[in-house]
C-alpha positions as a printed NumPy array, in Angstrom:
array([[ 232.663,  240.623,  -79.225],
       [ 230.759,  237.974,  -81.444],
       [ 227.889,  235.922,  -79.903],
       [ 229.539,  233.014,  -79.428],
       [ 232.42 ,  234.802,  -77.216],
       [ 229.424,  236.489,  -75.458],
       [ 228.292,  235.549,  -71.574],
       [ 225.025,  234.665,  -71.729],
       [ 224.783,  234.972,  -67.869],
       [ 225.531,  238.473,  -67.139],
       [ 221.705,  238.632,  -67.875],
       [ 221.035,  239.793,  -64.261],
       [ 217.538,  240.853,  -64.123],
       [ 215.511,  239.469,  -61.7  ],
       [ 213.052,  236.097,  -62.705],
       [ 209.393,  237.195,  -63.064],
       [ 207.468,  234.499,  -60.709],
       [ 203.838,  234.152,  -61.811],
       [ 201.214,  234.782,  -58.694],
       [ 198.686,  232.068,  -58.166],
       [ 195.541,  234.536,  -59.106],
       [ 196.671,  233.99 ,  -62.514],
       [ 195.726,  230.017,  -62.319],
       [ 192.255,  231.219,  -62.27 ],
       [ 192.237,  233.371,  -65.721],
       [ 194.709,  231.233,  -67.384],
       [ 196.352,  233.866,  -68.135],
       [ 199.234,  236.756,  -66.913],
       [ 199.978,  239.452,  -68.752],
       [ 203.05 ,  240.545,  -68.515],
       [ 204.413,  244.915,  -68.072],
       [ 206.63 ,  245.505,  -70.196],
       [ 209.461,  245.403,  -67.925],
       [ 209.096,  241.961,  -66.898],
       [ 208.377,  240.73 ,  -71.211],
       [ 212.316,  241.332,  -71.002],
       [ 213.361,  239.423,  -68.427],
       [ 213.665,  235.791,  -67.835],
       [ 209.967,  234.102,  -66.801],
       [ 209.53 ,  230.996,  -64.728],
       [ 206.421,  229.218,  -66.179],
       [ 203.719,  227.79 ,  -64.468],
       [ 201.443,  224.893,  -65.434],
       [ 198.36 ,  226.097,  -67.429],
       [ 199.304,  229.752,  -67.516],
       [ 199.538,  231.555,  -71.13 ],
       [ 201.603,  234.837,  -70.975],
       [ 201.123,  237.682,  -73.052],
       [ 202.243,  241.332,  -73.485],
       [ 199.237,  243.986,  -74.626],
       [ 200.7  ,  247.142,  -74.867],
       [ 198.254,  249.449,  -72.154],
       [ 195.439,  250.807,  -73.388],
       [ 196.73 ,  254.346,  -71.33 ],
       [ 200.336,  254.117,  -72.999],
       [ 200.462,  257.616,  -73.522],
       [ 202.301,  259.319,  -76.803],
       [ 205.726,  260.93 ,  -76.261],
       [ 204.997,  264.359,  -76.326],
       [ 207.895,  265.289,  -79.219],
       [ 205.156,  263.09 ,  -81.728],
       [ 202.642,  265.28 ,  -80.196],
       [ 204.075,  268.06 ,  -81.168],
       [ 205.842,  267.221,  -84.724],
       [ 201.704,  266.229,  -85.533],
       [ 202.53 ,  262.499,  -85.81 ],
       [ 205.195,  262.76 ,  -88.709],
       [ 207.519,  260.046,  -88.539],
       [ 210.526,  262.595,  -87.35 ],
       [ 210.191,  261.396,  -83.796],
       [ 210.573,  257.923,  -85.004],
       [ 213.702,  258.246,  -87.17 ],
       [ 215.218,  260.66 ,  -84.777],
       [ 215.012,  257.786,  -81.48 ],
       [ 215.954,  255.193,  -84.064],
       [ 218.582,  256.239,  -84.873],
       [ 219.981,  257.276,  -81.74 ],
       [ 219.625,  253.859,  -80.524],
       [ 221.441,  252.59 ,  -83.666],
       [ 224.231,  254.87 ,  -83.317],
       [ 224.792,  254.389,  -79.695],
       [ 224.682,  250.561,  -80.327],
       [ 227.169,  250.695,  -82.758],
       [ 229.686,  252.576,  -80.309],
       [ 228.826,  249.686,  -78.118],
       [ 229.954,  247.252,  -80.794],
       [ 233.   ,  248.757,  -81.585],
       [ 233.92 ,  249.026,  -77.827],
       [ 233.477,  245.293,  -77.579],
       [ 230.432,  246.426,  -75.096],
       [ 227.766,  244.384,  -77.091],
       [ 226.538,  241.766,  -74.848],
       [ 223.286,  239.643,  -74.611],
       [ 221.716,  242.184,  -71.652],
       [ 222.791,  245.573,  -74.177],
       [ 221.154,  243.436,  -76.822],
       [ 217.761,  243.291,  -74.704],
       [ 217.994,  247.329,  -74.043],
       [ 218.783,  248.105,  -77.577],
       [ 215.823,  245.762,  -78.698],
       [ 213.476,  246.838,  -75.775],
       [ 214.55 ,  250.758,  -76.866],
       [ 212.949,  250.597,  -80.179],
       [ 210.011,  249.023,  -78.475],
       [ 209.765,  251.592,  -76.097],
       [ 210.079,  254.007,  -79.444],
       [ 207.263,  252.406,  -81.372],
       [ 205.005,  252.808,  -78.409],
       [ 205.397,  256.206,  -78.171],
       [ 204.519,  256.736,  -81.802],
       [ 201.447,  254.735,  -81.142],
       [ 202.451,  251.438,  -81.458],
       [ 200.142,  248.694,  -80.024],
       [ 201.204,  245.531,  -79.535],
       [ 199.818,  242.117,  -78.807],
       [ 202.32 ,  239.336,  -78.195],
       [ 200.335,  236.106,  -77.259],
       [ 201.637,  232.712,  -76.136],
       [ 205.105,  233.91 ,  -74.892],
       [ 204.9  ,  230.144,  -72.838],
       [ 206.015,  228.628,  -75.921],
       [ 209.342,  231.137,  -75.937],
       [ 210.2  ,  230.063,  -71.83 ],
       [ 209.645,  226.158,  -72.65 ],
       [ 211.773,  224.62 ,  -74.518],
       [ 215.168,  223.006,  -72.716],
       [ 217.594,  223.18 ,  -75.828],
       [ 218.267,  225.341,  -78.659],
       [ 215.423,  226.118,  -81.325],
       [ 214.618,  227.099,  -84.741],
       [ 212.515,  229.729,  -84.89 ],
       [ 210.263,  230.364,  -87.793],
       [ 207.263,  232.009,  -89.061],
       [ 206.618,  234.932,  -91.91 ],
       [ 208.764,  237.935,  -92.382],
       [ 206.749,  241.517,  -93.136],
       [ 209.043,  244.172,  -92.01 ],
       [ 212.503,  244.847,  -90.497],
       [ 210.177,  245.561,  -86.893],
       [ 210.2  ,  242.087,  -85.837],
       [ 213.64 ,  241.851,  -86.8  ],
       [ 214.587,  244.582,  -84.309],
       [ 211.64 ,  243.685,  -81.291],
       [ 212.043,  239.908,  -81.024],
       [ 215.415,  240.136,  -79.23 ],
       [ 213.665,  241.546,  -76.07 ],
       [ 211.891,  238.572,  -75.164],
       [ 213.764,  236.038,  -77.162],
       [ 217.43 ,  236.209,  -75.865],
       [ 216.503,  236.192,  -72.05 ],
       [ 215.881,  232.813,  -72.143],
       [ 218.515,  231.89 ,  -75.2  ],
       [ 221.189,  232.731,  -76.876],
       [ 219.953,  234.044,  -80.355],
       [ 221.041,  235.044,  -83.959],
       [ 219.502,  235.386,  -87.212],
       [ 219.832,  234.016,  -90.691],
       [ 219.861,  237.519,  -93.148],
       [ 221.   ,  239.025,  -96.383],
       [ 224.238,  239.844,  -96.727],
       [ 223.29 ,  243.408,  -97.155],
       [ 222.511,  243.36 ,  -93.373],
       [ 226.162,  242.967,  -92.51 ],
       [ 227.579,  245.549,  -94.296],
       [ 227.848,  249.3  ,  -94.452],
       [ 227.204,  251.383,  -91.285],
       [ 225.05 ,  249.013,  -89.111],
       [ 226.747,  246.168,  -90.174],
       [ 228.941,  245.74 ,  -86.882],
       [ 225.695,  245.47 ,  -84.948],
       [ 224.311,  242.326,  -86.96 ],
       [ 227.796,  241.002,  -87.295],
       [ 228.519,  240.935,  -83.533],
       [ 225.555,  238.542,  -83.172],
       [ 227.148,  235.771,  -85.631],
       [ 224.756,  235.777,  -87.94 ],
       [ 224.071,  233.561,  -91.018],
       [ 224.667,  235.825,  -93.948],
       [ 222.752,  234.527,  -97.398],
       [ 222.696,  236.296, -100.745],
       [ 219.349,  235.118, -101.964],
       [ 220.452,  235.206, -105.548],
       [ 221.578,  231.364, -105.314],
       [ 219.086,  229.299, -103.458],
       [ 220.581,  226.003, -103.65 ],
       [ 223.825,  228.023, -101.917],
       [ 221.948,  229.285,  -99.624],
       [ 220.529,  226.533,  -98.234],
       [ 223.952,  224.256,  -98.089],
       [ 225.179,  227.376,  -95.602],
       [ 222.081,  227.752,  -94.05 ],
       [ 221.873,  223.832,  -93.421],
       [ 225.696,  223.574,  -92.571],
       [ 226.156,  227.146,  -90.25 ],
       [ 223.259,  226.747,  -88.955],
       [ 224.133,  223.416,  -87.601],
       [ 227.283,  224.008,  -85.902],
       [ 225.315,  227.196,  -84.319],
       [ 222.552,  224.962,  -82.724],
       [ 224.948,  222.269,  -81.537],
       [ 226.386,  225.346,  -79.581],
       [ 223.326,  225.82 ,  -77.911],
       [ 222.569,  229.059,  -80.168],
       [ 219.324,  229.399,  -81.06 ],
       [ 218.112,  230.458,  -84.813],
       [ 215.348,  233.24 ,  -85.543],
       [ 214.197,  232.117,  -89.447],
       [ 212.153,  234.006,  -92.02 ],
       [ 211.766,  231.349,  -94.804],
       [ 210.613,  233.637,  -97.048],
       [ 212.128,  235.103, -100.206],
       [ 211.355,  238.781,  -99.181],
       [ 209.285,  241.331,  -96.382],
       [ 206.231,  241.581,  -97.822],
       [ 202.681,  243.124,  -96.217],
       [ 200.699,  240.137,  -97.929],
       [ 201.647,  235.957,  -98.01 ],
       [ 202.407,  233.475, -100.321],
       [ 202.829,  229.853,  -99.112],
       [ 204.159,  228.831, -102.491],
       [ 206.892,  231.533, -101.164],
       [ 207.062,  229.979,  -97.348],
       [ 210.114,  227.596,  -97.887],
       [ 211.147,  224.652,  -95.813],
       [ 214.099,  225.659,  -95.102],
       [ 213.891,  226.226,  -91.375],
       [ 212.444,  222.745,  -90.986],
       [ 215.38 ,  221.534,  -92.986],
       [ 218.005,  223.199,  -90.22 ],
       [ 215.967,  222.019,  -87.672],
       [ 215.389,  218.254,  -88.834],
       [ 219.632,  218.139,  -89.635],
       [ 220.497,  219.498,  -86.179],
       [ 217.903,  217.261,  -84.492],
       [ 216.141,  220.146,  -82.254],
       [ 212.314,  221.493,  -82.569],
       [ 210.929,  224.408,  -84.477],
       [ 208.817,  226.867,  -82.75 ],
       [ 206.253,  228.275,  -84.691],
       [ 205.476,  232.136,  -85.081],
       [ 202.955,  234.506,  -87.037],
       [ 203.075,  238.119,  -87.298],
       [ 201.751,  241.247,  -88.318],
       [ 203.783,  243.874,  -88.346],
       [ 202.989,  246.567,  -91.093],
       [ 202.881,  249.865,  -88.587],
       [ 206.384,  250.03 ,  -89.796],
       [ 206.262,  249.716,  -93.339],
       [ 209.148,  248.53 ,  -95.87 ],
       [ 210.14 ,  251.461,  -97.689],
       [ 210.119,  252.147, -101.218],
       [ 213.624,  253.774, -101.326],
       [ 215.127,  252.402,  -98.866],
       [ 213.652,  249.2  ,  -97.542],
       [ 214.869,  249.166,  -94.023],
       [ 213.35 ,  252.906,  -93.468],
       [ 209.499,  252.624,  -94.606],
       [ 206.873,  255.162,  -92.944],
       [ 204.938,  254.065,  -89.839],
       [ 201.019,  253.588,  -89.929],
       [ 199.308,  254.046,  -86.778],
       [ 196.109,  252.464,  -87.106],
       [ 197.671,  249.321,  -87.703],
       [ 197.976,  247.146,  -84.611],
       [ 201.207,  245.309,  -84.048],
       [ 200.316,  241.339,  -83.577],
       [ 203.016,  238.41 ,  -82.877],
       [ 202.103,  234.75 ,  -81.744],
       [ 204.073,  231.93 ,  -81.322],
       [ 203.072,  228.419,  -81.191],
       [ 203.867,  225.23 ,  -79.437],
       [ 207.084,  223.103,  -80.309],
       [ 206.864,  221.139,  -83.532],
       [ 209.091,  217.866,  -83.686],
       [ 211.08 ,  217.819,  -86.862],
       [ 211.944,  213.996,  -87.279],
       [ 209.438,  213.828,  -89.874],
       [ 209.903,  216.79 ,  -91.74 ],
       [ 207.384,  217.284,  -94.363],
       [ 204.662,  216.897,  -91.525],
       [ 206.458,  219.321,  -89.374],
       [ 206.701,  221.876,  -92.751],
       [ 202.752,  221.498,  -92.889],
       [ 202.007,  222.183,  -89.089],
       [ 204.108,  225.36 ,  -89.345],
       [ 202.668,  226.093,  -92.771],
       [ 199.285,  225.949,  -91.459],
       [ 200.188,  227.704,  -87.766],
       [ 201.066,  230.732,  -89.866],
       [ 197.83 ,  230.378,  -92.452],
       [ 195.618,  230.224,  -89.394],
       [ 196.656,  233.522,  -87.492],
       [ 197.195,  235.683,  -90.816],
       [ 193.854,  235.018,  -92.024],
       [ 192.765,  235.76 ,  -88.146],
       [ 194.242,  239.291,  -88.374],
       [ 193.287,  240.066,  -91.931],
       [ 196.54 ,  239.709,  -93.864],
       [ 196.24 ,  239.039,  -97.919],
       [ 196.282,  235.339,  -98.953],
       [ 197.729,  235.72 , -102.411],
       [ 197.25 ,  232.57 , -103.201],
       [ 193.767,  232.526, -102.022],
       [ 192.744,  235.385, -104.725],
       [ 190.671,  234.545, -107.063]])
């Protein structure tokens, strides 16, 4: 079942409602159930997620001494089962949420700790989006769907390698864009004209305009081609910057790095950037993602000296 066969509304979980005592703070954080569910917003209230400072660790980490064994075993499981759903035409948008909210749930209980700020800018916008922001491993590929495709339909532009082999039903159900990276110029004609057609069908686009996951950033790597898709197709871009090197890109296989515990888990998205003029709109999300990198530490490698 592809994405654009998909129901969006068998999403049935209930709409989190905001309580007035958080128009005095500013500010609701959400559990963890409600981050992946649908949200009605309220004026002059942020939301964010903070994974609790009592999460406990599953107890199978505890007792394989914090090897990454737990991890692969629970990822996997969730992959396989997923697949099974894929190939039983059982993929929809609310199996999409579990299977994102799953490995979550599995990277919390290896000691994952998360910080998801400004979810407001997710809920807000009426029409379909391009969302964009730097790309450091295949974590926030997997996470974003939990709070993402609650409030939209969703897909991804990603390599080609993505939708083949094993796991390639999953990312195939979801109607991705599929880009080889070894043509640019290629690659951006499909991006610009698949893309399109997507967002005209009210689909909304997760974008990673960079040329590779990496731990550190190079704007002279950042690419406008996000902004691009979003200027053509006449919708917004909404701005993201993460850090998300607990799960690190492997060596051997890149999908399939080690996890590093110590490392908090930070994602922020920003408000709505109009496209019409696009080089401005490049340089607002350029600078969106400069700003909360160099808050949380991450390598400017431009910057070196």
């Amino acid at each position: 079942m592809s994405l654009t066969e998909s129901i969006h509304d068998k999403i049935t979980t209930p709409i989190v409602k905001i309580p007035d005592s958080s128009l005095k703070t500013g500010i609701y954080d959400l559990t963890k159930e409600e981050l992946g569910q649908r949200i009605e917003l309220r004026e002059g209230v942020s939301l964010r997620y903070i994974t609790p400072p009592d999460r406990k660790r599953w107890l199978l980490d505890r007792i394989l001494f914090g090897s990454d064994l737990t991890f692969l075993y629970g990822y996997f499981r969730q992959i396989i089962i997923a697949r099974q759903n894929v190939l039983k035409g059982k993929f929809f948008d609310p199996r999409w949420i579990e299977l994102s909210g799953g490995i979550l749930e599995l990277i919390e209980g290896c000691q994952g700790k998360f910080q998801i700020e400004n979810l407001e800018n997710v809920v807000s916008p009426k029409g379909p989006v391009v969302f964009a922001g730097n790309h450091m491993s295949v974590l926030e590929t997997f996470v974003f769907s939990y709070f993402l495709v609650p409030h939209r339909r969703l897909t991804y532009v990603v390599k080609e390698s993505l939708i083949k082999g094993y796991f390639g039903p999953i990312m195939r159900s979801r109607d991705p864009i599929a880009v080889g990276r070894d043509n640019p110029r290629e690659d951006l004609v499909k991006v610009l004209e698949e893309g399109t057609n997507l967002l005209k069908k009210g689909i909304s686009i997760v974008v990673f305009p960079q040329s590779t996951r990496t731990r550190t950033f190079n704007p002279a790597e950042f690419n406008s081609i996000a902004v691009k898709l979003a200027s053509r197709a006449g919708v917004p871009v909404v701005p993201f910057a993460i850090k998300t090197d607990f799960w690190e890109n492997g060596k051997i296989w890149k999908d399939l790095g080690s996890l590093y515990r110590d490392r908090k888990i930070h994602m922020k998205f920003g408000p709505q950037i109009d496209t019409k003029d696009s080089k401005k709109a490049q340089q607002t999300l350029l600078n969106y993602v400069l700003t909360n990198l160099k808050e949380w530490n991450v390598e400017i490698l431009s910057e070196q000296k």
